[in-house]
CSV table of C-alpha atoms in Angstrom, one decimal:
chain,number,residue,atom,x,y,z
H,1,MET,CA,18.9,25.2,5.7
H,2,ALA,CA,17.1,21.8,5.1
H,3,ALA,CA,19.1,18.6,3.5
H,4,LEU,CA,17.2,15.4,1.8
H,5,VAL,CA,20.1,12.7,1.8
H,6,LEU,CA,18.6,9.7,-0.6
H,7,PHE,CA,20.5,6.4,0.7
H,8,GLY,CA,20.3,3.8,-2.6
H,9,GLY,CA,19.9,7.3,-4.5
H,10,GLY,CA,21.3,5.6,-7.6
H,11,GLY,CA,18.8,3.0,-7.6
H,12,ASP,CA,15.4,1.9,-8.9
H,13,LEU,CA,13.5,3.4,-6.2
H,14,ALA,CA,15.2,6.8,-6.7
H,15,MET,CA,15.0,6.4,-10.2
H,16,ARG,CA,11.2,5.5,-10.8
H,17,MET,CA,9.7,7.4,-7.5
H,18,LEU,CA,12.0,9.5,-5.6
H,19,LEU,CA,13.5,11.8,-8.0
H,20,PRO,CA,10.4,12.3,-10.4
H,21,SER,CA,8.2,12.5,-6.9
H,22,LEU,CA,10.6,15.7,-6.2
H,23,TYR,CA,10.9,17.0,-10.0
H,24,PHE,CA,6.8,17.3,-9.6
H,25,LEU,CA,6.9,19.2,-6.1
H,26,GLU,CA,10.1,21.3,-8.0
H,27,GLN,CA,7.3,22.1,-10.7
H,28,ASP,CA,4.5,23.3,-7.8
H,29,GLY,CA,7.1,25.2,-6.0
H,30,LEU,CA,6.5,23.2,-3.0
H,31,LEU,CA,9.9,22.1,-2.2
H,32,PRO,CA,11.3,24.0,1.0
H,33,ASP,CA,13.5,27.4,0.1
H,34,GLY,CA,17.3,26.5,0.3
H,35,LEU,CA,16.8,22.7,0.2
H,36,LYS,CA,19.8,20.1,-0.9
H,37,ILE,CA,19.6,16.9,-2.2
H,38,ILE,CA,22.4,14.7,-2.0
H,39,ALA,CA,22.1,11.0,-4.0
H,40,ALA,CA,24.4,8.9,-2.3
H,41,ALA,CA,25.3,5.4,-3.2
H,42,ARG,CA,28.5,3.0,-3.8
H,43,SER,CA,28.8,3.7,-7.4
H,44,ASP,CA,32.0,6.0,-8.0
H,45,GLU,CA,30.2,8.2,-10.6
H,46,THR,CA,30.8,11.8,-11.0
H,47,VAL,CA,27.8,14.5,-10.1
H,48,PRO,CA,27.2,15.1,-13.5
H,49,ALA,CA,27.1,11.6,-14.7
H,50,TYR,CA,24.4,11.1,-12.0
H,51,ILE,CA,22.7,14.3,-12.7
H,52,ALA,CA,22.3,13.5,-16.5
H,53,ARG,CA,21.0,10.0,-15.6
H,54,ALA,CA,18.9,11.2,-13.5
H,55,ARG,CA,17.4,13.5,-15.9
H,56,GLU,CA,16.7,10.4,-18.1
H,57,ALA,CA,14.4,9.0,-15.8
H,58,VAL,CA,12.8,11.8,-14.9
H,59,GLU,CA,12.4,13.0,-18.0
H,60,ALA,CA,10.8,10.0,-19.3
H,61,ARG,CA,8.4,9.6,-16.0
H,62,ALA,CA,7.3,13.4,-16.6
H,63,ARG,CA,6.4,12.9,-20.2
H,64,ASP,CA,4.1,10.4,-20.0
H,65,ASP,CA,2.3,12.2,-17.0
H,66,GLY,CA,2.5,15.1,-19.5
H,67,GLY,CA,4.3,17.5,-17.2
H,68,TRP,CA,8.0,17.9,-18.4
H,69,ASP,CA,9.3,21.4,-18.5
H,70,SER,CA,13.0,22.0,-18.4
H,71,SER,CA,13.4,25.1,-16.2
H,72,SER,CA,11.8,22.7,-13.1
H,73,TRP,CA,14.3,20.2,-13.6
H,74,ASP,CA,16.7,22.8,-14.2
H,75,ARG,CA,15.6,24.4,-10.6
H,76,LEU,CA,16.0,20.9,-9.2
H,77,ALA,CA,19.1,19.8,-10.6
H,78,ALA,CA,20.9,23.1,-9.0
H,79,ARG,CA,19.8,21.4,-5.9
H,80,LEU,CA,21.1,18.0,-6.7
H,81,ASP,CA,24.7,16.6,-5.8
H,82,TYR,CA,25.8,13.1,-5.9
H,83,LEU,CA,28.4,11.5,-3.4
H,84,ALA,CA,30.0,8.2,-3.5
H,85,VAL,CA,29.6,6.2,0.0
H,86,ASP,CA,29.6,3.2,2.0
H,87,ALA,CA,26.9,3.6,4.5
H,88,THR,CA,27.2,1.4,6.4
H,89,ASP,CA,30.8,2.7,7.2
H,90,VAL,CA,31.4,5.1,9.6
H,91,ALA,CA,34.6,6.7,8.0
H,92,SER,CA,32.5,7.1,4.5
H,93,LEU,CA,29.7,8.8,5.9
H,94,LYS,CA,32.1,11.7,7.9
H,95,THR,CA,32.7,12.9,4.0
H,96,LEU,CA,28.5,13.3,4.0
H,97,LYS,CA,28.5,14.6,7.1
H,98,ASP,CA,31.6,17.4,5.8
H,99,ARG,CA,29.3,17.9,2.6
H,100,LEU,CA,26.3,18.7,4.6
H,101,GLY,CA,27.8,20.9,7.5
H,102,ASP,CA,26.7,21.1,11.1
H,103,ASP,CA,23.6,23.0,10.9
H,104,GLU,CA,21.0,20.8,8.6
H,105,ASP,CA,17.9,20.1,9.2
H,106,LEU,CA,18.5,16.4,7.6
H,107,THR,CA,15.9,13.9,6.4
H,108,SER,CA,17.6,10.5,5.2
H,109,PHE,CA,16.2,8.4,3.3
H,110,LEU,CA,17.3,4.7,3.4
H,111,ALA,CA,15.9,3.7,-0.3
H,112,VAL,CA,18.2,0.3,0.3
H,113,SER,CA,17.6,-3.3,1.1
H,114,PRO,CA,16.0,-3.4,4.3
H,115,SER,CA,19.2,-5.8,5.5
H,116,LEU,CA,21.0,-2.9,5.8
H,117,PHE,CA,19.2,-0.9,7.8
H,118,GLY,CA,20.3,-1.6,11.1
H,119,HIS,CA,24.1,-1.1,9.9
H,120,ILE,CA,23.1,2.2,8.1
H,121,VAL,CA,21.5,3.7,11.3
H,122,ASP,CA,24.6,2.8,13.4
H,123,ALA,CA,26.8,4.1,11.1
H,124,MET,CA,25.1,7.3,10.5
H,125,ALA,CA,24.4,7.8,14.6
H,126,ALA,CA,28.6,7.4,14.8
H,127,ALA,CA,29.3,10.0,12.2
H,128,GLY,CA,26.7,12.6,13.5
H,129,LEU,CA,23.9,11.7,11.3
H,130,ALA,CA,21.3,11.6,13.3
H,131,GLY,CA,21.2,14.5,15.8
H,132,PRO,CA,18.2,15.8,17.2
H,133,ARG,CA,17.1,17.7,13.6
H,134,SER,CA,17.8,14.5,12.0
H,135,ARG,CA,14.9,12.6,10.5
H,136,VAL,CA,14.9,8.6,8.9
H,137,VAL,CA,12.9,7.1,6.3
H,138,ILE,CA,12.4,3.6,5.8
H,139,GLU,CA,10.6,1.6,3.3
H,140,LYS,CA,8.6,-1.2,4.5
H,141,PRO,CA,8.4,-4.6,4.8
H,142,VAL,CA,11.1,-4.1,7.7
H,143,GLY,CA,12.4,-7.5,8.6
H,144,ARG,CA,10.7,-10.9,7.6
H,145,ASP,CA,8.6,-11.5,10.7
H,146,LEU,CA,8.6,-10.5,14.2
H,147,GLU,CA,11.8,-11.1,15.6
H,148,SER,CA,13.8,-9.7,12.6
H,149,PHE,CA,12.0,-6.5,12.6
H,150,LEU,CA,12.5,-6.1,16.5
H,151,GLU,CA,16.3,-6.9,15.7
H,152,ILE,CA,16.2,-4.2,12.3
H,153,ASP,CA,14.0,-1.8,14.7
H,154,GLU,CA,16.2,-1.7,17.7
H,155,ALA,CA,19.2,-0.6,15.9
H,156,VAL,CA,16.8,2.6,14.2
H,157,ARG,CA,15.3,3.4,17.9
H,158,ARG,CA,19.3,3.4,19.2
H,159,ALA,CA,19.8,6.5,16.7
H,160,PHE,CA,16.4,8.0,16.2
H,161,THR,CA,13.7,8.7,18.8
H,162,GLU,CA,10.5,7.5,17.7
H,163,ASP,CA,8.7,10.4,16.5
H,164,ARG,CA,11.9,11.1,14.2
H,165,VAL,CA,11.1,7.4,12.2
H,166,PHE,CA,8.9,7.6,9.2
H,167,ARG,CA,8.2,3.7,8.4
H,168,ILE,CA,7.0,4.1,4.7
H,169,ASP,CA,4.1,2.2,3.1
H,170,HIS,CA,3.6,4.1,-0.1
H,171,TYR,CA,-0.3,2.9,-0.1
H,172,LEU,CA,-0.7,5.3,2.3
H,173,GLY,CA,0.7,8.4,0.3
H,174,LYS,CA,-2.2,7.6,-2.8
H,175,GLU,CA,-4.9,9.8,-2.9
H,176,THR,CA,-7.5,7.6,-2.9
H,177,VAL,CA,-6.3,6.4,0.5
H,178,GLN,CA,-6.6,9.5,2.2
H,179,ASN,CA,-10.1,10.2,0.5
H,180,LEU,CA,-11.1,7.4,2.3
H,181,ILE,CA,-10.7,9.0,5.2
H,182,ALA,CA,-12.5,12.1,4.1
H,183,LEU,CA,-15.2,10.1,2.8
H,184,ARG,CA,-15.8,8.1,6.1
H,185,PHE,CA,-15.2,11.0,8.6
H,186,GLY,CA,-16.0,13.7,6.4
H,187,ASN,CA,-19.7,12.9,5.7
H,188,THR,CA,-22.8,11.6,7.9
H,189,VAL,CA,-24.4,9.9,4.6
H,190,PHE,CA,-21.3,7.0,5.6
H,191,GLU,CA,-20.2,6.9,8.8
H,192,PRO,CA,-23.8,6.1,10.8
H,193,LEU,CA,-23.9,3.3,8.2
H,194,TRP,CA,-19.8,2.0,8.4
H,195,ASN,CA,-21.0,-0.8,10.6
H,196,ASN,CA,-22.0,-4.5,10.9
H,197,LEU,CA,-25.7,-3.3,11.2
H,198,THR,CA,-25.4,-2.5,7.5
H,199,ILE,CA,-22.3,-3.7,5.8
H,200,ASP,CA,-22.3,-7.7,5.0
H,201,HIS,CA,-18.7,-7.9,4.3
H,202,VAL,CA,-15.6,-6.2,2.6
H,203,GLN,CA,-13.0,-7.2,0.2
H,204,ILE,CA,-9.6,-6.1,-0.5
H,205,THR,CA,-7.8,-6.9,-3.9
H,206,ILE,CA,-4.3,-5.9,-4.8
H,207,GLY,CA,-3.7,-7.8,-7.8
H,208,GLU,CA,-0.9,-7.7,-10.1
H,209,SER,CA,-0.4,-8.9,-13.6
H,210,ILE,CA,3.0,-9.1,-13.7
H,211,GLY,CA,5.1,-12.1,-12.9
H,212,VAL,CA,8.5,-12.0,-10.0
H,213,GLY,CA,10.9,-12.2,-12.8
H,214,ASP,CA,14.7,-11.1,-11.7
H,215,ARG,CA,13.3,-10.5,-8.0
H,216,TRP,CA,13.0,-14.0,-7.0
H,217,PRO,CA,15.8,-14.0,-4.7
H,218,TYR,CA,14.0,-11.3,-2.2
H,219,TYR,CA,10.7,-12.6,-3.7
H,220,ASP,CA,11.8,-16.3,-2.6
H,221,GLU,CA,12.3,-15.2,1.2
H,222,TYR,CA,9.4,-13.3,1.7
H,223,GLY,CA,6.3,-14.4,-0.1
H,224,ALA,CA,3.2,-12.9,-1.0
H,225,LEU,CA,2.1,-12.8,3.1
H,226,ARG,CA,4.9,-10.9,4.0
H,227,ASP,CA,5.5,-9.2,1.0
H,228,MET,CA,2.0,-7.6,0.4
H,229,VAL,CA,-0.2,-8.8,3.4
H,230,GLN,CA,1.7,-7.3,6.6
H,231,ASN,CA,2.4,-4.0,4.9
H,232,HIS,CA,-0.4,-2.9,2.2
H,233,MET,CA,-3.0,-5.0,2.8
H,234,LEU,CA,-3.4,-4.4,6.7
H,235,GLN,CA,-2.7,-1.1,6.1
H,236,LEU,CA,-5.9,-0.6,4.2
H,237,LEU,CA,-8.1,-3.1,6.6
H,238,CYS,CA,-7.1,-0.6,8.9
H,239,LEU,CA,-8.1,2.5,7.6
H,240,VAL,CA,-11.7,0.7,6.5
H,241,ALA,CA,-12.0,-0.5,10.2
H,242,MET,CA,-10.6,2.4,12.4
H,243,GLU,CA,-12.9,4.0,15.0
H,244,PRO,CA,-13.7,7.6,14.2
H,245,PRO,CA,-10.0,9.4,15.8
H,246,SER,CA,-10.8,12.6,17.8
H,247,ASP,CA,-8.6,14.4,15.7
H,248,LEU,CA,-6.0,14.1,12.7
H,249,ASP,CA,-2.8,14.5,14.8
H,250,PRO,CA,-0.4,11.5,13.9
H,251,ASP,CA,-0.9,9.4,17.4
H,252,SER,CA,-4.7,9.8,17.1
H,253,VAL,CA,-5.1,8.4,13.7
H,254,ARG,CA,-2.6,5.6,14.4
H,255,ASN,CA,-3.8,4.9,17.8
H,256,GLU,CA,-6.7,4.1,16.0
H,257,LYS,CA,-5.4,1.8,13.6
H,258,VAL,CA,-3.7,-0.1,16.0
H,259,LYS,CA,-6.7,-0.8,18.0
H,260,VAL,CA,-7.8,-3.0,14.6
H,261,LEU,CA,-4.7,-4.9,14.6
H,262,ARG,CA,-5.1,-5.5,18.1
H,263,SER,CA,-9.0,-7.1,17.5
H,264,LEU,CA,-8.2,-9.4,14.4
H,265,ARG,CA,-8.8,-12.6,15.2
H,266,PRO,CA,-5.5,-14.5,15.2
H,267,ILE,CA,-5.9,-17.7,12.4
H,268,THR,CA,-5.1,-21.3,14.0
H,269,PRO,CA,-3.8,-24.0,12.6
H,270,GLU,CA,-7.6,-26.1,12.9
H,271,GLU,CA,-8.8,-23.3,10.5
H,272,ALA,CA,-6.0,-22.5,8.6
H,273,GLU,CA,-7.1,-24.3,5.5
H,274,GLU,CA,-11.1,-23.2,5.7
H,275,VAL,CA,-10.3,-19.4,5.9
H,276,THR,CA,-7.0,-19.4,4.3
H,277,VAL,CA,-5.6,-20.0,0.5
H,278,ARG,CA,-2.2,-20.4,-0.7
H,279,GLY,CA,-1.1,-20.4,-4.4
H,280,GLN,CA,1.3,-20.4,-7.0
H,281,TYR,CA,1.6,-19.5,-10.7
H,282,VAL,CA,2.2,-21.9,-13.4
H,283,ALA,CA,2.2,-21.1,-16.7
H,284,GLY,CA,-0.4,-19.6,-18.7
H,285,THR,CA,-1.3,-16.5,-20.5
H,286,VAL,CA,-1.5,-12.8,-19.4
H,287,ASP,CA,-2.5,-9.8,-21.9
H,288,GLY,CA,-2.2,-12.5,-24.8
H,289,ALA,CA,1.0,-13.4,-24.2
H,290,PRO,CA,2.3,-16.7,-22.6
H,291,ALA,CA,3.7,-16.0,-19.4
H,292,ALA,CA,6.3,-18.6,-17.5
H,293,SER,CA,5.7,-20.6,-14.3
H,294,TYR,CA,7.1,-19.0,-10.8
H,295,SER,CA,9.3,-22.2,-10.7
H,296,GLU,CA,10.6,-21.3,-14.7
H,297,GLU,CA,11.3,-17.8,-13.3
H,298,ARG,CA,13.4,-19.2,-10.4
H,299,GLY,CA,14.9,-22.1,-12.1
H,300,GLN,CA,13.9,-24.5,-9.8
H,301,PRO,CA,10.9,-25.6,-7.8
H,302,SER,CA,9.8,-23.6,-4.6
H,303,ASP,CA,7.0,-23.8,-2.0
H,304,THR,CA,7.2,-20.1,-1.8
H,305,GLU,CA,3.5,-18.4,-2.2
H,306,THR,CA,2.6,-15.7,-5.2
H,307,PHE,CA,-1.0,-15.9,-4.3
H,308,VAL,CA,-2.5,-15.7,-0.7
H,309,ALA,CA,-6.3,-15.0,0.2
H,310,ILE,CA,-7.6,-15.2,3.7
H,311,ARG,CA,-10.8,-14.3,5.7
H,312,ALA,CA,-10.3,-12.4,8.7
H,313,ASN,CA,-12.4,-11.4,11.6
H,314,ILE,CA,-12.2,-8.1,13.6
H,315,ASP,CA,-13.5,-9.2,17.1
H,316,ASN,CA,-15.2,-6.2,18.6
H,317,TRP,CA,-18.6,-4.1,18.6
H,318,ARG,CA,-18.5,-2.2,15.3
H,319,TRP,CA,-17.4,-5.5,13.2
H,320,ALA,CA,-18.6,-8.6,14.7
H,321,GLY,CA,-20.0,-11.1,12.0
H,322,VAL,CA,-18.6,-8.9,9.0
H,323,PRO,CA,-15.6,-10.8,6.9
H,324,PHE,CA,-13.1,-9.2,5.8
H,325,PHE,CA,-11.9,-10.9,2.7
H,326,MET,CA,-8.4,-10.3,1.2
H,327,ARG,CA,-6.5,-11.4,-1.6
H,328,THR,CA,-3.1,-10.6,-3.4
H,329,GLY,CA,-1.2,-12.2,-6.6
H,330,LYS,CA,1.2,-12.0,-9.1
H,331,ARG,CA,0.1,-13.1,-12.5
H,332,LEU,CA,-3.3,-12.0,-12.1
H,333,LYS,CA,-5.8,-11.5,-14.5
H,334,GLU,CA,-5.4,-7.7,-14.5
H,335,LYS,CA,-3.3,-5.0,-12.6
H,336,ARG,CA,-6.2,-3.9,-9.7
H,337,THR,CA,-6.0,-2.7,-6.2
H,338,GLU,CA,-9.6,-2.1,-4.7
H,339,ILE,CA,-11.6,-2.2,-2.0
H,340,VAL,CA,-15.3,-3.2,-1.9
H,341,ILE,CA,-17.6,-2.4,0.8
H,342,GLN,CA,-20.5,-4.7,0.3
H,343,PHE,CA,-24.1,-3.6,2.0
H,344,LYS,CA,-26.6,-5.6,3.1
H,345,ALA,CA,-29.5,-6.3,0.9
H,346,VAL,CA,-32.7,-3.9,2.1
H,347,PRO,CA,-35.1,-5.8,4.9
H,348,HIS,CA,-37.7,-6.3,2.3
H,349,SER,CA,-38.0,-5.5,-1.4
H,350,ILE,CA,-41.3,-4.4,-3.0
H,351,PHE,CA,-39.7,-4.5,-6.7
H,352,GLY,CA,-39.7,-8.2,-6.9
H,353,ARG,CA,-36.1,-9.3,-6.5
H,354,ASP,CA,-37.2,-12.3,-8.3
H,355,ASP,CA,-38.7,-10.7,-11.3
H,356,SER,CA,-36.4,-11.4,-14.4
H,357,ARG,CA,-36.9,-7.7,-15.5
H,358,SER,CA,-35.5,-6.2,-12.8
H,359,ASP,CA,-31.9,-5.9,-12.2
H,360,ILE,CA,-31.5,-5.6,-8.8
H,361,SER,CA,-28.3,-5.2,-6.9
H,362,ASP,CA,-27.2,-4.3,-3.2
H,363,ASN,CA,-25.4,-1.2,-3.2
H,364,ARG,CA,-21.4,-1.5,-3.4
H,365,LEU,CA,-19.0,1.0,-2.6
H,366,VAL,CA,-15.7,0.2,-4.8
H,367,ILE,CA,-12.8,2.4,-4.2
H,368,GLU,CA,-10.0,2.1,-6.8
H,369,LEU,CA,-6.1,2.5,-6.2
H,370,GLN,CA,-5.0,0.9,-9.4
H,371,PRO,CA,-4.9,1.0,-12.3
H,372,ASP,CA,-7.3,4.1,-11.8
H,373,GLU,CA,-8.3,6.2,-8.5
H,374,ASP,CA,-11.9,6.6,-8.2
H,375,ILE,CA,-14.1,5.8,-5.5
H,376,SER,CA,-18.0,5.0,-6.8
H,377,LEU,CA,-21.1,4.2,-5.4
H,378,THR,CA,-23.6,1.5,-6.5
H,379,VAL,CA,-27.1,2.3,-6.2
H,380,MET,CA,-30.7,1.5,-7.5
H,381,ASN,CA,-32.7,3.5,-9.7
H,382,LYS,CA,-35.8,3.2,-11.9
H,383,ARG,CA,-35.3,1.9,-15.5
H,384,PRO,CA,-36.9,4.2,-18.0
H,385,GLY,CA,-40.2,3.0,-19.5
H,386,LEU,CA,-43.9,2.5,-19.4
H,387,ASP,CA,-43.8,-0.9,-17.6
H,388,LEU,CA,-46.9,-1.2,-15.7
H,389,ARG,CA,-44.9,-2.9,-13.0
H,390,MET,CA,-41.9,-0.6,-11.9
H,391,GLN,CA,-38.3,-1.9,-12.8
H,392,LEU,CA,-35.2,-1.3,-11.3
H,393,GLN,CA,-31.8,-0.9,-12.6
H,394,PRO,CA,-28.5,-0.3,-10.9
H,395,ILE,CA,-26.0,3.1,-11.4
H,396,ARG,CA,-22.8,3.7,-10.7
H,397,MET,CA,-21.8,7.1,-9.4
H,398,SER,CA,-18.4,8.4,-9.7
H,399,LEU,CA,-17.1,10.5,-6.3
H,400,SER,CA,-14.0,11.6,-7.4
H,401,TRP,CA,-11.5,12.2,-10.2
H,402,GLY,CA,-13.5,12.5,-12.9
H,403,MET,CA,-14.2,16.6,-12.2
H,404,ASN,CA,-13.0,18.7,-9.7
H,405,GLY,CA,-15.9,20.4,-7.8
H,406,ASN,CA,-16.1,23.3,-10.3
H,407,GLY,CA,-16.6,21.3,-12.8
H,408,GLU,CA,-13.0,21.5,-14.2
H,409,ALA,CA,-10.6,18.7,-15.2
H,410,ALA,CA,-9.2,17.0,-12.3
H,411,PRO,CA,-5.7,17.7,-11.5
H,412,ARG,CA,-2.6,15.2,-12.0
H,413,ARG,CA,-2.7,12.2,-10.3
H,414,ARG,CA,0.2,12.8,-7.9
H,415,ILE,CA,3.0,10.2,-7.3
H,416,ALA,CA,2.2,8.9,-3.6
H,417,TYR,CA,6.0,9.3,-2.4
H,418,GLU,CA,5.2,13.3,-3.6
H,419,ARG,CA,3.2,13.5,-0.2
H,420,LEU,CA,5.1,11.2,2.2
H,421,LEU,CA,8.7,13.0,1.1
H,422,LEU,CA,6.6,16.3,2.1
H,423,ASP,CA,5.3,15.1,5.0
H,424,ALA,CA,8.6,13.6,6.4
H,425,MET,CA,10.7,16.7,5.4
H,426,ALA,CA,8.2,18.5,7.6
H,427,GLY,CA,8.0,16.3,10.2
H,428,ASP,CA,4.4,15.4,10.1
H,429,SER,CA,3.7,11.2,10.7
H,430,THR,CA,0.4,10.8,10.1
H,431,LEU,CA,0.7,8.4,7.1
H,432,PHE,CA,4.0,6.7,8.9
H,433,VAL,CA,3.6,3.4,10.4
H,434,ARG,CA,4.4,3.4,13.9
H,435,ARG,CA,6.4,1.0,15.8
H,436,ASP,CA,3.9,-0.6,17.6
H,437,GLU,CA,1.6,-0.9,14.2
H,438,ALA,CA,4.3,-2.7,12.7
H,439,GLU,CA,4.6,-5.3,15.8
H,440,LYS,CA,0.8,-6.1,15.8
H,441,ALA,CA,0.9,-6.5,12.1
H,442,TRP,CA,4.1,-9.1,12.1
H,443,GLU,CA,2.2,-10.9,15.2
H,444,TRP,CA,-0.8,-11.5,13.2
H,445,VAL,CA,1.4,-12.6,10.1
H,446,ASP,CA,3.3,-14.7,12.1
H,447,ASP,CA,0.6,-16.6,13.4
H,448,VAL,CA,-0.7,-17.0,9.9
H,449,SER,CA,2.6,-18.4,8.9
H,450,ARG,CA,2.9,-20.6,11.5
H,451,ALA,CA,-0.7,-21.9,11.1
H,452,TRP,CA,0.1,-22.9,7.7
H,453,ALA,CA,3.3,-24.9,8.6
H,454,ASP,CA,1.4,-26.9,11.5
H,455,ALA,CA,-1.3,-27.7,9.2
H,456,ALA,CA,1.1,-28.2,6.2
H,457,VAL,CA,-1.4,-26.0,4.2
H,458,ARG,CA,-0.2,-26.9,0.6
H,459,LEU,CA,0.4,-24.7,-2.1
H,460,GLU,CA,-2.6,-24.8,-4.8
H,461,PRO,CA,-1.7,-24.1,-8.6
H,462,TYR,CA,-3.3,-21.5,-10.9
H,463,ALA,CA,-2.6,-20.4,-14.4
H,464,ALA,CA,-1.1,-17.1,-15.2
H,465,GLY,CA,-3.7,-14.9,-16.3
H,466,THR,CA,-6.4,-16.2,-13.7
H,467,TRP,CA,-7.8,-14.6,-10.4
H,468,GLY,CA,-5.9,-17.4,-8.9
H,469,PRO,CA,-7.0,-20.7,-7.6
H,470,SER,CA,-10.4,-22.2,-7.6
H,471,SER,CA,-10.3,-22.2,-3.9
H,472,ALA,CA,-10.2,-18.7,-3.3
H,473,ARG,CA,-13.4,-18.4,-4.9
H,474,LYS,CA,-14.4,-21.0,-2.7
H,475,LEU,CA,-13.7,-18.7,0.2
H,476,LEU,CA,-16.9,-16.6,-1.0
H,477,THR,CA,-19.0,-18.8,-2.7
H,478,ASP,CA,-19.1,-20.7,0.5
H,479,THR,CA,-20.7,-18.3,2.4
H,480,GLY,CA,-23.1,-16.9,-0.3
H,481,ARG,CA,-20.8,-14.6,-1.6
H,482,ALA,CA,-18.7,-13.7,-4.7
H,483,TRP,CA,-15.6,-11.6,-5.2
H,484,ASN,CA,-16.0,-8.6,-7.5
H,485,LYS,CA,-13.3,-9.5,-9.8
H,486,ASN,CA,-14.3,-13.3,-10.4
H,487,ASP,CA,-14.0,-14.0,-13.8
H,488,VAL,CA,-11.5,-16.7,-14.9
């Protein structure tokens, strides 16, 4: 029999993401037969009270997605159980072990603070919850630098072998991120062009319109560099830049990602101000409403960055000379996550690039992850008309989501955790982060952090509701380029 334990099962992640994901998997008949789901948390709550609270959270999400079905919920509720435990205490976890029994194919999801990971896995091992048929899922970022990551991960390694550790980055569960792999390696159209001969540069943007708000105690310790760049942004960069794997075996894919991280050029103190930007939002206007500054939300001034922009370089044959521009921030103009592959201009234009009647643009591939998921390609075609001289205009072709291959409406956009939960329970680690991946990512981010400190790189203010400090735009304009979203 299979079992899934959600540590922190009463918390925000479980209620917003994990339980709705399990509901949709139940609705589609994808959960393993006989699967038991036990939510474990500190709160002294009865099982009926917990299930009622879970239903409220799941129903709200399902109705928003147009997929509420009471019979599907009833089937999921029949699997659900709740147990009040202290996950760091061996005696308390033994009550969970008794509830599970001995013969379980067990997956434990630690939806708790990373600071508790080491204590919890030590207690799990002592309580008999880390056996050879047990797996553990942990949320990134793990630690706040390489040293703390290794300390936490060493505790995880004492309890679980690497093949049973699933370090989750929910961006990798997004359909469009996985579609990037299909686009690159399933088509002869793109892969031969995926190099420094035809690509001018790459942009990766993760923008959020919300502020830090009540999360400031966590955020003030991590900042945008550790919170976003170390995991989400570098994972997206790896998927864009990696060499073709030999197959889709988990280690084949992850081996290629590690090679990218090893090829990332370290950022030194001498170049820190030239290739990086640190920013923090001040008061402004977002979506027509006043927005407070970060220092006002926190209650006092802080040197924590809420915005980061970096020009990164990958020192290998495929990407030599191609800059990768990354930016992420809070209180930006809009919520947007996208990857932009900007192709080079044609060697010689016969259409009169300087002719004001033509609107000539270089080819651009845009992979959107938020707020919508789409892949679009901008190409040039003839502008309709009887002009004596042929005029061009760009057209944007959607490569996904609008319609499926049969001309029917696209399926419901799945929560990223649906894919990841299924894979973890099945033991498929392809979309999860291996230990050496996380190590190399932390090494590079630690270099950036040290470069900032050694060069005394200052925070630059930016008004809430803009795309960040003006120097972030200058990062590209100095090279004759511009962000895809560049308006104030």
